[in-house]
PDB file of C-alpha atoms in Angstrom:
ATOM      1  CA  GLU A   2     197.719 240.567 289.522  1.00 71.00           C
ATOM      2  CA  PRO A   3     198.168 238.682 292.793  1.00 73.00           C
ATOM      3  CA  GLU A   4     200.216 240.885 295.368  1.00 89.00           C
ATOM      4  CA  VAL A   5     202.377 240.333 298.446  1.00 93.00           C
ATOM      5  CA  THR A   6     199.977 242.160 301.087  1.00 95.00           C
ATOM      6  CA  GLN A   7     201.746 243.380 304.479  1.00 96.00           C
ATOM      7  CA  THR A   8     200.106 244.704 307.386  1.00 94.00           C
ATOM      8  CA  PRO A   9     200.137 247.038 309.197  1.00 93.00           C
ATOM      9  CA  SER A  10     201.650 249.846 307.064  1.00 93.00           C
ATOM     10  CA  HIS A  11     203.047 251.785 310.056  1.00 95.00           C
ATOM     11  CA  GLN A  12     203.680 250.199 313.518  1.00 97.00           C
ATOM     12  CA  VAL A  13     204.872 252.232 316.282  1.00 97.00           C
ATOM     13  CA  THR A  14     206.175 250.246 319.311  1.00 97.00           C
ATOM     14  CA  GLN A  15     208.457 251.219 322.442  1.00 97.00           C
ATOM     15  CA  MET A  16     211.610 249.953 323.095  1.00 97.00           C
ATOM     16  CA  GLY A  17     211.640 246.661 324.748  1.00 97.00           C
ATOM     17  CA  GLN A  18     208.082 245.559 323.157  1.00 97.00           C
ATOM     18  CA  GLU A  19     207.676 242.515 321.260  1.00 97.00           C
ATOM     19  CA  VAL A  20     206.289 243.121 317.346  1.00 97.00           C
ATOM     20  CA  ILE A  21     204.949 240.799 314.974  1.00 97.00           C
ATOM     21  CA  LEU A  22     204.839 241.941 311.299  1.00 97.00           C
ATOM     22  CA  ARG A  23     202.262 240.066 309.092  1.00 97.00           C
ATOM     23  CA  CYS A  24     202.832 239.330 305.532  1.00 97.00           C
ATOM     24  CA  VAL A  25     200.696 237.543 303.264  1.00 97.00           C
ATOM     25  CA  PRO A  26     202.543 236.071 300.362  1.00 96.00           C
ATOM     26  CA  ILE A  27     201.084 235.220 296.823  1.00 94.00           C
ATOM     27  CA  SER A  28     199.115 232.051 297.197  1.00 91.00           C
ATOM     28  CA  ASN A  29     200.878 229.487 295.073  1.00 89.00           C
ATOM     29  CA  HIS A  30     204.626 230.676 296.071  1.00 92.00           C
ATOM     30  CA  LEU A  31     206.831 228.527 298.186  1.00 91.00           C
ATOM     31  CA  TYR A  32     209.841 230.872 298.947  1.00 91.00           C
ATOM     32  CA  PHE A  33     209.523 233.690 301.366  1.00 93.00           C
ATOM     33  CA  TYR A  34     211.728 236.274 302.433  1.00 93.00           C
ATOM     34  CA  TRP A  35     212.042 239.227 304.954  1.00 95.00           C
ATOM     35  CA  TYR A  36     214.306 242.223 303.965  1.00 94.00           C
ATOM     36  CA  ARG A  37     214.728 245.812 305.698  1.00 94.00           C
ATOM     37  CA  GLN A  38     215.725 249.237 304.897  1.00 91.00           C
ATOM     38  CA  ILE A  39     216.819 251.738 307.644  1.00 91.00           C
ATOM     39  CA  LEU A  40     215.840 254.843 306.402  1.00 87.00           C
ATOM     40  CA  GLY A  41     218.562 256.567 304.111  1.00 80.00           C
ATOM     41  CA  GLN A  42     220.582 253.190 303.746  1.00 83.00           C
ATOM     42  CA  LYS A  43     220.066 250.242 301.188  1.00 84.00           C
ATOM     43  CA  VAL A  44     217.742 247.265 301.308  1.00 88.00           C
ATOM     44  CA  GLU A  45     219.069 244.318 303.432  1.00 90.00           C
ATOM     45  CA  PHE A  46     218.376 240.929 303.252  1.00 89.00           C
ATOM     46  CA  LEU A  47     217.168 239.321 306.406  1.00 93.00           C
ATOM     47  CA  VAL A  48     215.877 235.692 306.000  1.00 93.00           C
ATOM     48  CA  SER A  49     214.611 233.069 303.495  1.00 90.00           C
ATOM     49  CA  PHE A  50     212.425 230.571 304.309  1.00 92.00           C
ATOM     50  CA  TYR A  51     211.017 227.303 302.568  1.00 90.00           C
ATOM     51  CA  ASN A  52     209.401 223.984 303.444  1.00 89.00           C
ATOM     52  CA  ASN A  53     208.476 225.449 306.964  1.00 90.00           C
ATOM     53  CA  GLU A  54     212.215 226.276 307.839  1.00 91.00           C
ATOM     54  CA  ILE A  55     214.977 228.815 307.323  1.00 92.00           C
ATOM     55  CA  SER A  56     216.820 228.465 304.364  1.00 89.00           C
ATOM     56  CA  GLU A  57     219.182 231.349 304.364  1.00 87.00           C
ATOM     57  CA  LYS A  58     219.923 234.188 307.176  1.00 90.00           C
ATOM     58  CA  SER A  59     221.738 237.201 307.524  1.00 89.00           C
ATOM     59  CA  GLU A  60     223.839 238.520 310.415  1.00 90.00           C
ATOM     60  CA  ILE A  61     221.287 240.817 311.088  1.00 92.00           C
ATOM     61  CA  PHE A  62     219.008 238.260 311.682  1.00 95.00           C
ATOM     62  CA  ASP A  63     220.108 237.372 315.336  1.00 94.00           C
ATOM     63  CA  ASP A  64     218.315 235.469 318.053  1.00 95.00           C
ATOM     64  CA  GLN A  65     215.903 238.421 318.851  1.00 96.00           C
ATOM     65  CA  PHE A  66     214.431 237.705 315.276  1.00 97.00           C
ATOM     66  CA  SER A  67     211.919 235.103 314.398  1.00 97.00           C
ATOM     67  CA  VAL A  68     210.024 233.766 311.632  1.00 97.00           C
ATOM     68  CA  GLU A  69     206.915 231.304 311.292  1.00 95.00           C
ATOM     69  CA  ARG A  70     204.227 230.479 308.664  1.00 93.00           C
ATOM     70  CA  PRO A  71     201.373 229.625 311.025  1.00 88.00           C
ATOM     71  CA  ASP A  72     199.273 228.675 308.667  1.00 88.00           C
ATOM     72  CA  GLY A  73     198.676 228.264 305.084  1.00 79.00           C
ATOM     73  CA  SER A  74     198.693 231.809 304.241  1.00 88.00           C
ATOM     74  CA  ASN A  75     200.502 234.198 306.588  1.00 94.00           C
ATOM     75  CA  PHE A  76     203.979 234.596 306.822  1.00 96.00           C
ATOM     76  CA  THR A  77     205.155 236.655 310.135  1.00 97.00           C
ATOM     77  CA  LEU A  78     208.466 238.222 311.278  1.00 97.00           C
ATOM     78  CA  LYS A  79     208.439 238.588 315.179  1.00 97.00           C
ATOM     79  CA  ILE A  80     211.277 241.073 316.945  1.00 97.00           C
ATOM     80  CA  ARG A  81     211.209 240.003 320.509  1.00 96.00           C
ATOM     81  CA  SER A  82     212.617 243.033 322.137  1.00 95.00           C
ATOM     82  CA  THR A  83     213.055 246.042 320.004  1.00 97.00           C
ATOM     83  CA  LYS A  84     215.850 248.435 319.877  1.00 96.00           C
ATOM     84  CA  LEU A  85     215.680 251.723 318.821  1.00 97.00           C
ATOM     85  CA  GLU A  86     217.883 250.621 315.570  1.00 96.00           C
ATOM     86  CA  ASP A  87     215.178 248.163 314.556  1.00 97.00           C
ATOM     87  CA  SER A  88     213.315 251.204 313.317  1.00 97.00           C
ATOM     88  CA  ALA A  89     213.146 250.629 309.346  1.00 97.00           C
ATOM     89  CA  MET A  90     210.871 249.942 306.545  1.00 94.00           C
ATOM     90  CA  TYR A  91     210.584 246.036 306.286  1.00 97.00           C
ATOM     91  CA  PHE A  92     209.797 244.203 303.331  1.00 95.00           C
ATOM     92  CA  CYS A  93     208.338 240.826 302.770  1.00 95.00           C
ATOM     93  CA  ALA A  94     208.853 238.945 299.395  1.00 93.00           C
ATOM     94  CA  SER A  95     207.835 235.499 297.750  1.00 91.00           C
ATOM     95  CA  GLY A  96     208.781 233.687 294.965  1.00 88.00           C
ATOM     96  CA  PRO A  97     206.929 230.830 293.217  1.00 87.00           C
ATOM     97  CA  SER A  98     210.533 228.915 292.847  1.00 82.00           C
ATOM     98  CA  TYR A  99     214.074 228.507 293.543  1.00 74.00           C
ATOM     99  CA  ASN A 100     214.728 230.271 290.355  1.00 69.00           C
ATOM    100  CA  SER A 101     212.646 233.280 290.374  1.00 77.00           C
ATOM    101  CA  PRO A 102     212.667 236.814 290.968  1.00 78.00           C
ATOM    102  CA  LEU A 103     210.730 238.083 294.043  1.00 85.00           C
ATOM    103  CA  HIS A 104     207.552 239.848 294.139  1.00 88.00           C
ATOM    104  CA  PHE A 105     207.734 242.451 297.359  1.00 90.00           C
ATOM    105  CA  GLY A 106     205.135 243.883 299.291  1.00 92.00           C
ATOM    106  CA  ASN A 107     204.362 247.483 300.186  1.00 90.00           C
ATOM    107  CA  GLY A 108     206.590 247.301 303.304  1.00 93.00           C
ATOM    108  CA  THR A 109     205.784 247.862 307.010  1.00 96.00           C
ATOM    109  CA  ARG A 110     207.193 250.767 308.691  1.00 95.00           C
ATOM    110  CA  LEU A 111     208.607 250.259 312.176  1.00 97.00           C
ATOM    111  CA  THR A 112     209.195 252.963 314.453  1.00 97.00           C
ATOM    112  CA  VAL A 113     210.648 252.195 317.994  1.00 97.00           C
ATOM    113  CA  THR A 114     210.847 254.848 320.398  1.00 97.00           C
TER     114      THR A 114
ATOM    115  CA  ALA B  11     231.328 238.602 299.102  1.00 72.00           C
ATOM    116  CA  GLN B  12     228.985 240.499 296.875  1.00 79.00           C
ATOM    117  CA  SER B  13     228.508 244.366 296.766  1.00 88.00           C
ATOM    118  CA  VAL B  14     226.572 246.770 294.640  1.00 92.00           C
ATOM    119  CA  THR B  15     227.567 250.525 294.095  1.00 94.00           C
ATOM    120  CA  GLN B  16     225.273 252.888 292.536  1.00 95.00           C
ATOM    121  CA  LEU B  17     226.575 255.972 291.564  1.00 91.00           C
ATOM    122  CA  GLY B  18     224.764 259.027 292.245  1.00 88.00           C
ATOM    123  CA  SER B  19     221.803 259.077 295.164  1.00 91.00           C
ATOM    124  CA  HIS B  20     219.865 261.631 292.928  1.00 94.00           C
ATOM    125  CA  VAL B  21     219.711 261.761 289.040  1.00 96.00           C
ATOM    126  CA  SER B  22     217.561 264.609 287.660  1.00 97.00           C
ATOM    127  CA  VAL B  23     216.796 264.453 284.019  1.00 97.00           C
ATOM    128  CA  SER B  24     214.223 266.472 281.702  1.00 97.00           C
ATOM    129  CA  GLU B  25     211.226 264.842 280.380  1.00 97.00           C
ATOM    130  CA  GLY B  26     212.221 263.088 277.149  1.00 97.00           C
ATOM    131  CA  ALA B  27     215.759 263.047 277.776  1.00 97.00           C
ATOM    132  CA  LEU B  28     217.994 259.944 278.224  1.00 97.00           C
ATOM    133  CA  VAL B  29     218.017 258.051 281.505  1.00 97.00           C
ATOM    134  CA  LEU B  30     221.163 256.405 282.657  1.00 97.00           C
ATOM    135  CA  LEU B  31     221.411 255.054 286.066  1.00 98.00           C
ATOM    136  CA  ARG B  32     224.652 253.367 287.121  1.00 97.00           C
ATOM    137  CA  CYS B  33     225.241 250.396 288.767  1.00 97.00           C
ATOM    138  CA  ASN B  34     228.601 248.231 289.541  1.00 96.00           C
ATOM    139  CA  TYR B  35     229.097 245.394 291.207  1.00 94.00           C
ATOM    140  CA  SER B  36     231.676 242.958 292.594  1.00 90.00           C
ATOM    141  CA  SER B  37     231.370 239.445 292.883  1.00 82.00           C
ATOM    142  CA  SER B  38     233.238 236.369 293.114  1.00 75.00           C
ATOM    143  CA  VAL B  39     231.157 234.292 290.975  1.00 76.00           C
ATOM    144  CA  PRO B  40     229.181 234.931 287.851  1.00 77.00           C
ATOM    145  CA  PRO B  41     226.329 237.263 289.237  1.00 83.00           C
ATOM    146  CA  TYR B  42     222.716 237.134 288.640  1.00 87.00           C
ATOM    147  CA  LEU B  43     221.838 241.008 288.369  1.00 90.00           C
ATOM    148  CA  PHE B  44     218.474 242.846 289.069  1.00 91.00           C
ATOM    149  CA  TRP B  45     217.066 246.565 288.743  1.00 94.00           C
ATOM    150  CA  TYR B  46     214.163 247.094 290.782  1.00 93.00           C
ATOM    151  CA  VAL B  47     211.865 250.084 291.088  1.00 94.00           C
ATOM    152  CA  GLN B  48     209.884 251.491 294.100  1.00 90.00           C
ATOM    153  CA  TYR B  49     207.343 254.151 293.757  1.00 89.00           C
ATOM    154  CA  PRO B  50     206.473 256.091 296.484  1.00 83.00           C
ATOM    155  CA  ASN B  51     204.628 254.082 299.417  1.00 75.00           C
ATOM    156  CA  GLN B  52     204.811 251.006 297.242  1.00 80.00           C
ATOM    157  CA  GLY B  53     206.997 247.925 297.413  1.00 82.00           C
ATOM    158  CA  LEU B  54     209.939 247.051 294.944  1.00 87.00           C
ATOM    159  CA  GLN B  55     208.990 245.682 291.600  1.00 89.00           C
ATOM    160  CA  LEU B  56     211.169 244.016 289.208  1.00 88.00           C
ATOM    161  CA  LEU B  57     212.366 246.094 286.283  1.00 93.00           C
ATOM    162  CA  LEU B  58     214.671 243.586 284.590  1.00 92.00           C
ATOM    163  CA  LYS B  59     216.935 240.953 285.352  1.00 89.00           C
ATOM    164  CA  TYR B  60     220.042 239.401 283.993  1.00 89.00           C
ATOM    165  CA  THR B  61     221.055 235.628 284.724  1.00 83.00           C
ATOM    166  CA  THR B  62     222.649 234.138 281.890  1.00 81.00           C
ATOM    167  CA  GLY B  63     222.761 234.477 277.552  1.00 83.00           C
ATOM    168  CA  ALA B  64     222.052 238.018 276.145  1.00 86.00           C
ATOM    169  CA  THR B  65     223.803 240.758 277.876  1.00 90.00           C
ATOM    170  CA  LEU B  66     220.996 243.498 276.842  1.00 95.00           C
ATOM    171  CA  VAL B  67     218.343 242.958 278.647  1.00 94.00           C
ATOM    172  CA  LYS B  68     214.912 244.592 278.092  1.00 95.00           C
ATOM    173  CA  GLY B  69     212.341 245.011 281.024  1.00 94.00           C
ATOM    174  CA  ILE B  70     209.331 246.763 281.597  1.00 93.00           C
ATOM    175  CA  ASN B  71     208.520 250.747 281.191  1.00 93.00           C
ATOM    176  CA  GLY B  72     210.768 250.686 278.021  1.00 96.00           C
ATOM    177  CA  PHE B  73     213.929 250.367 280.478  1.00 97.00           C
ATOM    178  CA  GLU B  74     216.798 248.156 279.256  1.00 97.00           C
ATOM    179  CA  ALA B  75     220.257 247.354 280.838  1.00 97.00           C
ATOM    180  CA  GLU B  76     223.592 245.944 279.744  1.00 95.00           C
ATOM    181  CA  PHE B  77     225.743 243.487 281.598  1.00 94.00           C
ATOM    182  CA  LYS B  78     229.249 244.291 281.213  1.00 94.00           C
ATOM    183  CA  LYS B  79     231.700 241.910 282.604  1.00 91.00           C
ATOM    184  CA  SER B  80     234.917 243.560 281.988  1.00 92.00           C
ATOM    185  CA  GLU B  81     233.361 246.780 283.786  1.00 94.00           C
ATOM    186  CA  THR B  82     231.417 244.817 286.199  1.00 94.00           C
ATOM    187  CA  SER B  83     228.673 246.939 285.237  1.00 96.00           C
ATOM    188  CA  PHE B  84     225.038 246.720 284.780  1.00 96.00           C
ATOM    189  CA  HIS B  85     223.931 250.058 283.875  1.00 97.00           C
ATOM    190  CA  LEU B  86     220.277 251.205 283.699  1.00 98.00           C
ATOM    191  CA  THR B  87     218.936 253.178 280.399  1.00 98.00           C
ATOM    192  CA  LYS B  88     215.669 254.408 279.083  1.00 98.00           C
ATOM    193  CA  PRO B  89     215.778 256.634 275.916  1.00 97.00           C
ATOM    194  CA  SER B  90     213.268 258.990 276.544  1.00 97.00           C
ATOM    195  CA  ALA B  91     212.420 259.785 280.236  1.00 97.00           C
ATOM    196  CA  HIS B  92     208.850 260.328 281.242  1.00 96.00           C
ATOM    197  CA  MET B  93     207.100 261.898 284.299  1.00 96.00           C
ATOM    198  CA  SER B  94     205.767 258.513 285.596  1.00 95.00           C
ATOM    199  CA  ASP B  95     209.475 257.202 285.662  1.00 97.00           C
ATOM    200  CA  ALA B  96     209.988 259.691 288.843  1.00 96.00           C
ATOM    201  CA  ALA B  97     211.016 256.706 291.621  1.00 96.00           C
ATOM    202  CA  GLU B  98     213.881 255.097 293.532  1.00 94.00           C
ATOM    203  CA  TYR B  99     215.789 252.555 291.511  1.00 96.00           C
ATOM    204  CA  PHE B 100     217.550 249.581 293.086  1.00 95.00           C
ATOM    205  CA  CYS B 101     220.416 247.416 291.575  1.00 95.00           C
ATOM    206  CA  ALA B 102     220.894 244.144 293.179  1.00 91.00           C
ATOM    207  CA  VAL B 103     223.126 241.164 292.687  1.00 89.00           C
ATOM    208  CA  SER B 104     222.761 237.592 293.795  1.00 83.00           C
ATOM    209  CA  GLU B 105     225.556 234.916 293.680  1.00 70.00           C
ATOM    210  CA  GLY B 106     223.199 232.208 294.349  1.00 65.00           C
ATOM    211  CA  ALA B 107     222.513 229.729 291.786  1.00 53.00           C
ATOM    212  CA  SER B 108     218.839 230.157 292.017  1.00 52.00           C
ATOM    213  CA  GLY B 109     219.386 233.536 290.044  1.00 49.00           C
ATOM    214  CA  GLY B 110     216.380 234.357 291.790  1.00 52.00           C
ATOM    215  CA  GLY B 111     217.426 235.483 295.348  1.00 53.00           C
ATOM    216  CA  ALA B 112     216.744 232.444 297.285  1.00 54.00           C
ATOM    217  CA  ASP B 113     220.022 232.866 298.617  1.00 61.00           C
ATOM    218  CA  GLY B 114     219.552 236.461 299.454  1.00 74.00           C
ATOM    219  CA  LEU B 115     219.829 239.450 297.417  1.00 83.00           C
ATOM    220  CA  THR B 116     222.509 242.034 297.836  1.00 86.00           C
ATOM    221  CA  PHE B 117     220.948 246.042 297.158  1.00 90.00           C
ATOM    222  CA  GLY B 118     222.412 248.907 296.213  1.00 92.00           C
ATOM    223  CA  LYS B 119     221.774 252.043 298.176  1.00 90.00           C
ATOM    224  CA  GLY B 120     219.122 253.292 295.252  1.00 93.00           C
ATOM    225  CA  THR B 121     218.985 256.532 292.981  1.00 95.00           C
ATOM    226  CA  HIS B 122     216.337 258.498 293.380  1.00 95.00           C
ATOM    227  CA  LEU B 123     215.102 259.489 289.543  1.00 97.00           C
ATOM    228  CA  ILE B 124     213.858 262.922 289.330  1.00 97.00           C
ATOM    229  CA  ILE B 125     212.010 263.926 286.264  1.00 97.00           C
ATOM    230  CA  GLN B 126     211.946 267.628 285.427  1.00 95.00           C
ATOM    231  CA  PRO B 127     209.164 268.966 283.084  1.00 93.00           C
TER     232      PRO B 127
END
């Protein structure tokens, strides 16, 4: 069964550095998402992306965050200047249509030191 | 605004016993409701969803959930627990017309299900 793939599984970075989290959604999917889960807290919606533009974004998704689909297969989340509070598990998800459940990747654990 | 409350961060049941994981939601419009499961070191996997129609929804691995509008609940049940059911379970709600989360899913904090041998 096709899967959403996220790399790396764990990334450690220093505060103030830029990080790019990578995701390969399922190939025929059109809707893409990022969620995050701070340790011990709930999974939170960050952003949804369709037709090469952001569809929805949450209050968390401020100017330090950006998303991109640089080619036909990758979907990336960039954090420009990381803060300690950005430490979390980041989940990528995709869906084939507007009215479909999401398929999640295994997540990237980001640790900001 | 929508929200989800999962009662009990940890639930422990014996193998073979009934599993009941509670979820209550608040939503200003008819909700779309989901249960996801997360096994260790894996992503979130959809167990089942309610959009419209029958209020008792059957999912994978023998789980089911019943949408009760009057109680604003969507509790997850399984008649007989198996060791392989040990995982984190998340209830989620979407108010979007998509019913699938394109407008963003709101998750509960999760319930860690422990199965005692």
